[in-house]
PDB file of C-alpha atoms in Angstrom:
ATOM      1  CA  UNK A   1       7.606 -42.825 -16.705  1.00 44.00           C
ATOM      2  CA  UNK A   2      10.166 -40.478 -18.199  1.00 47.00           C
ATOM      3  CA  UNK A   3       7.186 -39.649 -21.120  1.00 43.00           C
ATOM      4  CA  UNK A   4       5.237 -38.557 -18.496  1.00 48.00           C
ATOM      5  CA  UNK A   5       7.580 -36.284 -16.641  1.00 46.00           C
ATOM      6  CA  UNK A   6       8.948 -34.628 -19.976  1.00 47.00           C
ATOM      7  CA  UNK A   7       4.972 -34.088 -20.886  1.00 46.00           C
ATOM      8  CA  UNK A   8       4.595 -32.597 -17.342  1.00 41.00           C
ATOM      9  CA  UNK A   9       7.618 -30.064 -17.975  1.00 44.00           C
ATOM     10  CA  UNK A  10       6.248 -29.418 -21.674  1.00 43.00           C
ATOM     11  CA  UNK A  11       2.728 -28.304 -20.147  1.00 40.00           C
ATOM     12  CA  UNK A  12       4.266 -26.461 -17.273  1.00 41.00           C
ATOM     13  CA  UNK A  13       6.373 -24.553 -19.630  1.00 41.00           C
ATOM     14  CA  UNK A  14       3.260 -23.823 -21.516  1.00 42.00           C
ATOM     15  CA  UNK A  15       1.755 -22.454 -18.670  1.00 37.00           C
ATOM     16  CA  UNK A  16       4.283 -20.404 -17.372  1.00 38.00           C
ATOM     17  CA  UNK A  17       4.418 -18.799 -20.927  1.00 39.00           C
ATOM     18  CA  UNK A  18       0.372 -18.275 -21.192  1.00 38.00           C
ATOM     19  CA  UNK A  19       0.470 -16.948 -17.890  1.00 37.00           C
ATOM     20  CA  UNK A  20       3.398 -14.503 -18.611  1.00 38.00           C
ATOM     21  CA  UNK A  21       2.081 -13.398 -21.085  1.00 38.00           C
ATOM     22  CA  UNK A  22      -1.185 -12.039 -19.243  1.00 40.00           C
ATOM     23  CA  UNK A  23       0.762 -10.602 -16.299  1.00 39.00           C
ATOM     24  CA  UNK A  24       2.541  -6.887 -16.340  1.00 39.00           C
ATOM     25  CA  UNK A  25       5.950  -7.411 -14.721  1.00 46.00           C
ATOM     26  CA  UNK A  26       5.859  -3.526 -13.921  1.00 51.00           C
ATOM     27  CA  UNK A  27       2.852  -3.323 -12.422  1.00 57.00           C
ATOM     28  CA  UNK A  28       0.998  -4.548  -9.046  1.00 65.00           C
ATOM     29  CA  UNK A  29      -2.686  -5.897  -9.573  1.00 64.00           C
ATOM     30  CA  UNK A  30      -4.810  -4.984  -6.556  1.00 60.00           C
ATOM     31  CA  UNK A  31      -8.846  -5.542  -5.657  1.00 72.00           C
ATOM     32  CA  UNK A  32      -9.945  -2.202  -4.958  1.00 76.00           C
ATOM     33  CA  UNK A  33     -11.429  -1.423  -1.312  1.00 83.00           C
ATOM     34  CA  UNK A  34     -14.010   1.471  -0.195  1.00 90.00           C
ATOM     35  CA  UNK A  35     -13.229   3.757   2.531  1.00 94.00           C
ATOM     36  CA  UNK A  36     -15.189   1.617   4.830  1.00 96.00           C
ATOM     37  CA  UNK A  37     -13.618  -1.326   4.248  1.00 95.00           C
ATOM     38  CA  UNK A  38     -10.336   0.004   4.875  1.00 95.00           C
ATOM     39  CA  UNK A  39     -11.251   1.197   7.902  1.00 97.00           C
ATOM     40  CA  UNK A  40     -12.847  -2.344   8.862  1.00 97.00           C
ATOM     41  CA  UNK A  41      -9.637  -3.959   8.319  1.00 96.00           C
ATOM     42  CA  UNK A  42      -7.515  -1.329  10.129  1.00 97.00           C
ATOM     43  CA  UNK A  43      -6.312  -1.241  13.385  1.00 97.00           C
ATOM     44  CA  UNK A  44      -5.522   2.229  13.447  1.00 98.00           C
ATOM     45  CA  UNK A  45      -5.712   5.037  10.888  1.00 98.00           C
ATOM     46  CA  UNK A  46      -4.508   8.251  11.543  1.00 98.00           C
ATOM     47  CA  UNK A  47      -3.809  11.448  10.021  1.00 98.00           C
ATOM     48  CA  UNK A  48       0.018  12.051  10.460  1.00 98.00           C
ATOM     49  CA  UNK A  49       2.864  14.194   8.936  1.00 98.00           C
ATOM     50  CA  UNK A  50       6.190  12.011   7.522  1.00 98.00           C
ATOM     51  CA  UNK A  51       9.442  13.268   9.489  1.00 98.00           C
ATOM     52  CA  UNK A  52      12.230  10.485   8.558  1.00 97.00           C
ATOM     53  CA  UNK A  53      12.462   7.283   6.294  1.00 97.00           C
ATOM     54  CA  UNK A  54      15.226   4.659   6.407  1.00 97.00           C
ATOM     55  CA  UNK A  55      15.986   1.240   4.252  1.00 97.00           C
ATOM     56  CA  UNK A  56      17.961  -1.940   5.317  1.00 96.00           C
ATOM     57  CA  UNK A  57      17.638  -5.448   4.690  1.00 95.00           C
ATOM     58  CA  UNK A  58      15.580  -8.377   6.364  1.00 93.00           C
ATOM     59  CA  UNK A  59      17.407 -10.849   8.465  1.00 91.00           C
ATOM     60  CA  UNK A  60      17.544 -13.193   5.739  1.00 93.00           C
ATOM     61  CA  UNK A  61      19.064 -10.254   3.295  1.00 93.00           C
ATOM     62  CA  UNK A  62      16.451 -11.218   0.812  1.00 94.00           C
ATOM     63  CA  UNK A  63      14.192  -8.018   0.658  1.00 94.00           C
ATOM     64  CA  UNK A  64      14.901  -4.428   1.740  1.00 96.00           C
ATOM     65  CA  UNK A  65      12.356  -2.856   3.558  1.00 96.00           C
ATOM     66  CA  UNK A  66      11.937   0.898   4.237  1.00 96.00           C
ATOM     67  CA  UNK A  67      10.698   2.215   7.229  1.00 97.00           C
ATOM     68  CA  UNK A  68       8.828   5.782   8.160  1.00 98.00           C
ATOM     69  CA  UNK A  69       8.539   7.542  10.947  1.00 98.00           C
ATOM     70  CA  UNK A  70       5.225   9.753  11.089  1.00 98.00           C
ATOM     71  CA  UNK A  71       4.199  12.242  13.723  1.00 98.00           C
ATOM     72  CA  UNK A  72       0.385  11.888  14.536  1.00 98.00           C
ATOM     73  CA  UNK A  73      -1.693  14.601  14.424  1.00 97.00           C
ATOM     74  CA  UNK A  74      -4.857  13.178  14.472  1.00 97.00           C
ATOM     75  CA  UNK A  75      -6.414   9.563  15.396  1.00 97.00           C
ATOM     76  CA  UNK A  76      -9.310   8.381  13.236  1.00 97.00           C
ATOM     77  CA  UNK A  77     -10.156   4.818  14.399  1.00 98.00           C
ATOM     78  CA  UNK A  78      -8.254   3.591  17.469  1.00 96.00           C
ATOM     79  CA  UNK A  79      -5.672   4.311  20.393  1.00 94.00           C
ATOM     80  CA  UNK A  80      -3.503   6.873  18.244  1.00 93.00           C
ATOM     81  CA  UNK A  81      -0.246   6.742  19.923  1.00 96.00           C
ATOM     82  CA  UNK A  82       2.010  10.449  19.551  1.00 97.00           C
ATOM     83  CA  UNK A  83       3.805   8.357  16.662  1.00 98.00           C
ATOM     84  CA  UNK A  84       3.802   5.200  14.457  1.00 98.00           C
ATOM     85  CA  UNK A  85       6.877   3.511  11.813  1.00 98.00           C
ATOM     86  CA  UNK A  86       5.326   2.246   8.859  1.00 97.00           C
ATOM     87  CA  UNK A  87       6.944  -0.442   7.244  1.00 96.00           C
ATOM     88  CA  UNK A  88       6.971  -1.114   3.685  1.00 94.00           C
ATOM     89  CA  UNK A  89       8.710  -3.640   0.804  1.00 92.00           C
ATOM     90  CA  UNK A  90      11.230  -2.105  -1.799  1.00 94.00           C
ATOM     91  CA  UNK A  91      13.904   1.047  -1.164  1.00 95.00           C
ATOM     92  CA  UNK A  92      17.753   1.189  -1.652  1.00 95.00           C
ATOM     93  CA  UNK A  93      20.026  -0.440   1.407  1.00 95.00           C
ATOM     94  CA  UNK A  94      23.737  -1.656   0.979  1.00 92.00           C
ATOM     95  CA  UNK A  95      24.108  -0.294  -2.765  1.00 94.00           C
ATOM     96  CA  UNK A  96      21.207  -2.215  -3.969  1.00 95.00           C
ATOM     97  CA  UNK A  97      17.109  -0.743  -4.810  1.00 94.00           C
ATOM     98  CA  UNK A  98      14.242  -2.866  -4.705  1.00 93.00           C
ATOM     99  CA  UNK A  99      11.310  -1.416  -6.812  1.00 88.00           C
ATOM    100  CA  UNK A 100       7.492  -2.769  -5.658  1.00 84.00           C
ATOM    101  CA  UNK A 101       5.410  -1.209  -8.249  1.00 78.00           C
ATOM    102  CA  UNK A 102       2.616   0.715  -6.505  1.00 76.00           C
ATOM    103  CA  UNK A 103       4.026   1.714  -3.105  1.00 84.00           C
ATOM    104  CA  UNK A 104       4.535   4.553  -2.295  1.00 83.00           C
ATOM    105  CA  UNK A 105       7.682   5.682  -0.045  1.00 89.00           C
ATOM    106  CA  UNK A 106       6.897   9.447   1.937  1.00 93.00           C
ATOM    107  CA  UNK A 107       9.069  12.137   1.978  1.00 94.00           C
ATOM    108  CA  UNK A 108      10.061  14.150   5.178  1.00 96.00           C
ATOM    109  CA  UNK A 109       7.010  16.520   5.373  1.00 97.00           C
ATOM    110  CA  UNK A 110       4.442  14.602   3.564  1.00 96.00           C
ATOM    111  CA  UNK A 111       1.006  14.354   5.516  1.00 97.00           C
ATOM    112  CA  UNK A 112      -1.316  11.209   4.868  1.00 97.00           C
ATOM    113  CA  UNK A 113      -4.371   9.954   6.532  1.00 98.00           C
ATOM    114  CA  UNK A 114      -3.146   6.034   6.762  1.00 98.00           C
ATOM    115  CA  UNK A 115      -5.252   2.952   7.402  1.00 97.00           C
ATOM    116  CA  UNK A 116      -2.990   0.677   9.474  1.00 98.00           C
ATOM    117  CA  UNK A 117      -2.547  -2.530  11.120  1.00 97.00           C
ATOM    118  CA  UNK A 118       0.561  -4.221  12.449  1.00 96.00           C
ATOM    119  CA  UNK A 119       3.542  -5.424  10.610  1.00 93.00           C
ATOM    120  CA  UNK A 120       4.349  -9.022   9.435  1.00 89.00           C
ATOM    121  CA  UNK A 121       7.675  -8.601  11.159  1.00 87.00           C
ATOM    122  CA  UNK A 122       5.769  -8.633  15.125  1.00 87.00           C
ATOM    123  CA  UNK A 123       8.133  -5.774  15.902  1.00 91.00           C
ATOM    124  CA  UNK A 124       6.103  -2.587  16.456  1.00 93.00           C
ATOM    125  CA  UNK A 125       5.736  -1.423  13.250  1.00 96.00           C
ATOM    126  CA  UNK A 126       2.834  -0.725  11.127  1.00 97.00           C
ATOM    127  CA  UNK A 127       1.612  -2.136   7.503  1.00 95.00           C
ATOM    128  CA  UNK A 128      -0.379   0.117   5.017  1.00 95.00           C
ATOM    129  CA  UNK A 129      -4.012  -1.911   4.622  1.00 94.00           C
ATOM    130  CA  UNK A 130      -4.316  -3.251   1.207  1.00 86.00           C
ATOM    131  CA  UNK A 131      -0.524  -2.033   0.004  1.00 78.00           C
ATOM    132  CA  UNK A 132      -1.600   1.796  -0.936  1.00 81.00           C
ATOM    133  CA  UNK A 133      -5.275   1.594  -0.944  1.00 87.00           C
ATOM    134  CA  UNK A 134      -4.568   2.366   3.001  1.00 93.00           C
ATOM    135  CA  UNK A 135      -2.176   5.666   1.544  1.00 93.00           C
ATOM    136  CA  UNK A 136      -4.249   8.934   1.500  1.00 94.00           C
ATOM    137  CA  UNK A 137      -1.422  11.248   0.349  1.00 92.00           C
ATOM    138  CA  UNK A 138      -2.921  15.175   1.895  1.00 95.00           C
ATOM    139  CA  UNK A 139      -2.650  18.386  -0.651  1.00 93.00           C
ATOM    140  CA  UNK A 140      -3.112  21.968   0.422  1.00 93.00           C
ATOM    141  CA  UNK A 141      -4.504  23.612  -2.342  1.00 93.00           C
ATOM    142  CA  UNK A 142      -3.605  27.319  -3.071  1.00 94.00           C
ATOM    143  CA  UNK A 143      -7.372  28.085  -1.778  1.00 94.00           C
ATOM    144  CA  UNK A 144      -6.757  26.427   1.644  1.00 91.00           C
ATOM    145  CA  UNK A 145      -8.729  23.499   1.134  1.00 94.00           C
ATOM    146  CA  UNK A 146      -6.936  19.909   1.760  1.00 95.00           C
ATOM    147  CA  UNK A 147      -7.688  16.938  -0.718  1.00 93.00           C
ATOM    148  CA  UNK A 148      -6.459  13.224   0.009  1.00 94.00           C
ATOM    149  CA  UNK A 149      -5.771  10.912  -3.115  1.00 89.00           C
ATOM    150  CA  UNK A 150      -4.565   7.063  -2.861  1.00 84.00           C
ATOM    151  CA  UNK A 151      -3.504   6.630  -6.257  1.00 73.00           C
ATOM    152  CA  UNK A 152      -0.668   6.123  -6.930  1.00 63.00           C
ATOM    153  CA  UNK A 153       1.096   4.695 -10.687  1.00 56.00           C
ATOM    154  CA  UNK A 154       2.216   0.911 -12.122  1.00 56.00           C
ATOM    155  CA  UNK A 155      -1.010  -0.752 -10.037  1.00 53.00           C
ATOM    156  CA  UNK A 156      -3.938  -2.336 -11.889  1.00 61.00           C
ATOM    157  CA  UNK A 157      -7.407  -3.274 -11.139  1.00 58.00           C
ATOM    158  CA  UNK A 158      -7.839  -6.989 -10.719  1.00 62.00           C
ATOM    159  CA  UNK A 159     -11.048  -8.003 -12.240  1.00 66.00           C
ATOM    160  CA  UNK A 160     -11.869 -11.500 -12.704  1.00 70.00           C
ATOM    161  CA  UNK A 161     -15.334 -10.347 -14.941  1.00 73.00           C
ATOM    162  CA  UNK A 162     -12.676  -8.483 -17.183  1.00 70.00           C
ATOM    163  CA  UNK A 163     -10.560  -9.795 -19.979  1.00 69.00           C
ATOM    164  CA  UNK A 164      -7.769  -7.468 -18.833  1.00 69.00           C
ATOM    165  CA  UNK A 165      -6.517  -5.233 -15.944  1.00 69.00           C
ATOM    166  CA  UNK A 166      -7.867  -1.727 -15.741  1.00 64.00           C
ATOM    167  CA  UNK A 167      -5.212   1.147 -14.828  1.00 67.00           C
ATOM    168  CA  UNK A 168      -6.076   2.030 -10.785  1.00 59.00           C
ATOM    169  CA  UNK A 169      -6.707   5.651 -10.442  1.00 62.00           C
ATOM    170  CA  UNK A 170      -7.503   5.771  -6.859  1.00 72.00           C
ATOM    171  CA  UNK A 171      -9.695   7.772  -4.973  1.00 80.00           C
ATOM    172  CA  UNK A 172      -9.758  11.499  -4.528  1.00 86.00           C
ATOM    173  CA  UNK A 173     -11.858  13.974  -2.724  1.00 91.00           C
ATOM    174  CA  UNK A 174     -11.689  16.478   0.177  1.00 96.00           C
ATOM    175  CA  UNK A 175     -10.019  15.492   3.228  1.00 96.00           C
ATOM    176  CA  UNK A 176     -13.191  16.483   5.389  1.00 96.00           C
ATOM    177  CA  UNK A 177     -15.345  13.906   3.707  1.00 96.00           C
ATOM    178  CA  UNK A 178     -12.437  11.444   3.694  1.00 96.00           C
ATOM    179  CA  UNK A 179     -12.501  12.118   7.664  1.00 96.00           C
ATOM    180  CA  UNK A 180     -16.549  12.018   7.881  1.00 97.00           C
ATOM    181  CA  UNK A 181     -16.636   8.664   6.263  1.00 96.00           C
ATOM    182  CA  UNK A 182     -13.854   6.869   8.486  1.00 97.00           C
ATOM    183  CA  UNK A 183     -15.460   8.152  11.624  1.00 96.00           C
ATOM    184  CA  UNK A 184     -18.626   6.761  11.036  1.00 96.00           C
ATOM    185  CA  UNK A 185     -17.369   3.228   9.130  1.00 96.00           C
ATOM    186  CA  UNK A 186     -15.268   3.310  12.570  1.00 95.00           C
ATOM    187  CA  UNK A 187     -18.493   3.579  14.660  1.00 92.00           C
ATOM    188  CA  UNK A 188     -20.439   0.300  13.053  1.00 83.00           C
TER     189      UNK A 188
END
């Protein structure tokens, strides 16, 4: 019996190591969604400006969260309340930082078009639809026009046809066709 055991923690061991060896520890692997499915999965997305961000710990003082507070200026899909907190993994509390590679945490100011749905935590706040995928960070270009890009750095393209990950680059474009193609995924 103890043959088998110690042959069990040999293999496991050998596992762990293949398997490190295929995974980035500084990056987040995602399976990249269209516009329309974001939306389908959303409760709510809205077009809203960042106006203050705060970090603490869970109850449990195992993860920090940090939370932002967005004004709304415009709902896509759904009953757009005035405005929404957005909950997300990682940020500094109590003299400690928690990096999640990939996410993205606003600065006052910031405007995003964000695909939504409630929070894990049952207590009001919001969750960004497949971790920044749901992120459309807005740009005013010197010529007026506004452009909304989700990508972000440190996340990869999980690819199971693929013998590795592929660096995520997002999507970019103007934030009028951005807004065309939620309203009418919203309508099906």
């Amino acid at each position: 019996m103890k043959l088998g055991a110690n042959r069990c923690g040999f293999v496991a061991t050998i596992l762990a190591a293949v398997l490190a060896a295929f995974v980035d520890a500084h990056a987040t692997s995602i399976k990249p969604m269209s516009i329309e499915t974001l939306t389908e999965r959303a409760d709510l997305v809205v077009e809203a400006r960042a106006e203050k961000s705060w970090s603490q710990w869970n109850p449990q003082h195992s993860l920090i969260y940090t939370y932002t507070r967005f004004a709304v200026s415009r709902g896509l899909k759904g009953a757009a309340p005035a405005e929404v907190v957005v909950r997300q993994m990682g940020g500094s509390a109590g003299g400690y930082t928690q990096h999640v590679a990939g996410v993205h945490h606003w600065q006052p100011q910031e405007e995003a078009v964000l695909f939504l749905r409630p929070s894990q935590s049952q207590d009001g706040t919001m969750s960004v639809v497949g971790l920044m995928q749901g992120n459309f960070t807005v740009q005013r270009l010197p010529n007026g026009e506004a452009v909304a890009s989700n990508g972000v750095a440190e996340v990869e393209i999980y690819d199971p046809g693929q013998q590795s990950p592929r660096e995520y680059s997002g999507a970019s474009m103007r934030l009028g066709d951005l807004e065309q193609r939620i309203l009418k995924a919203a309508q099906r």
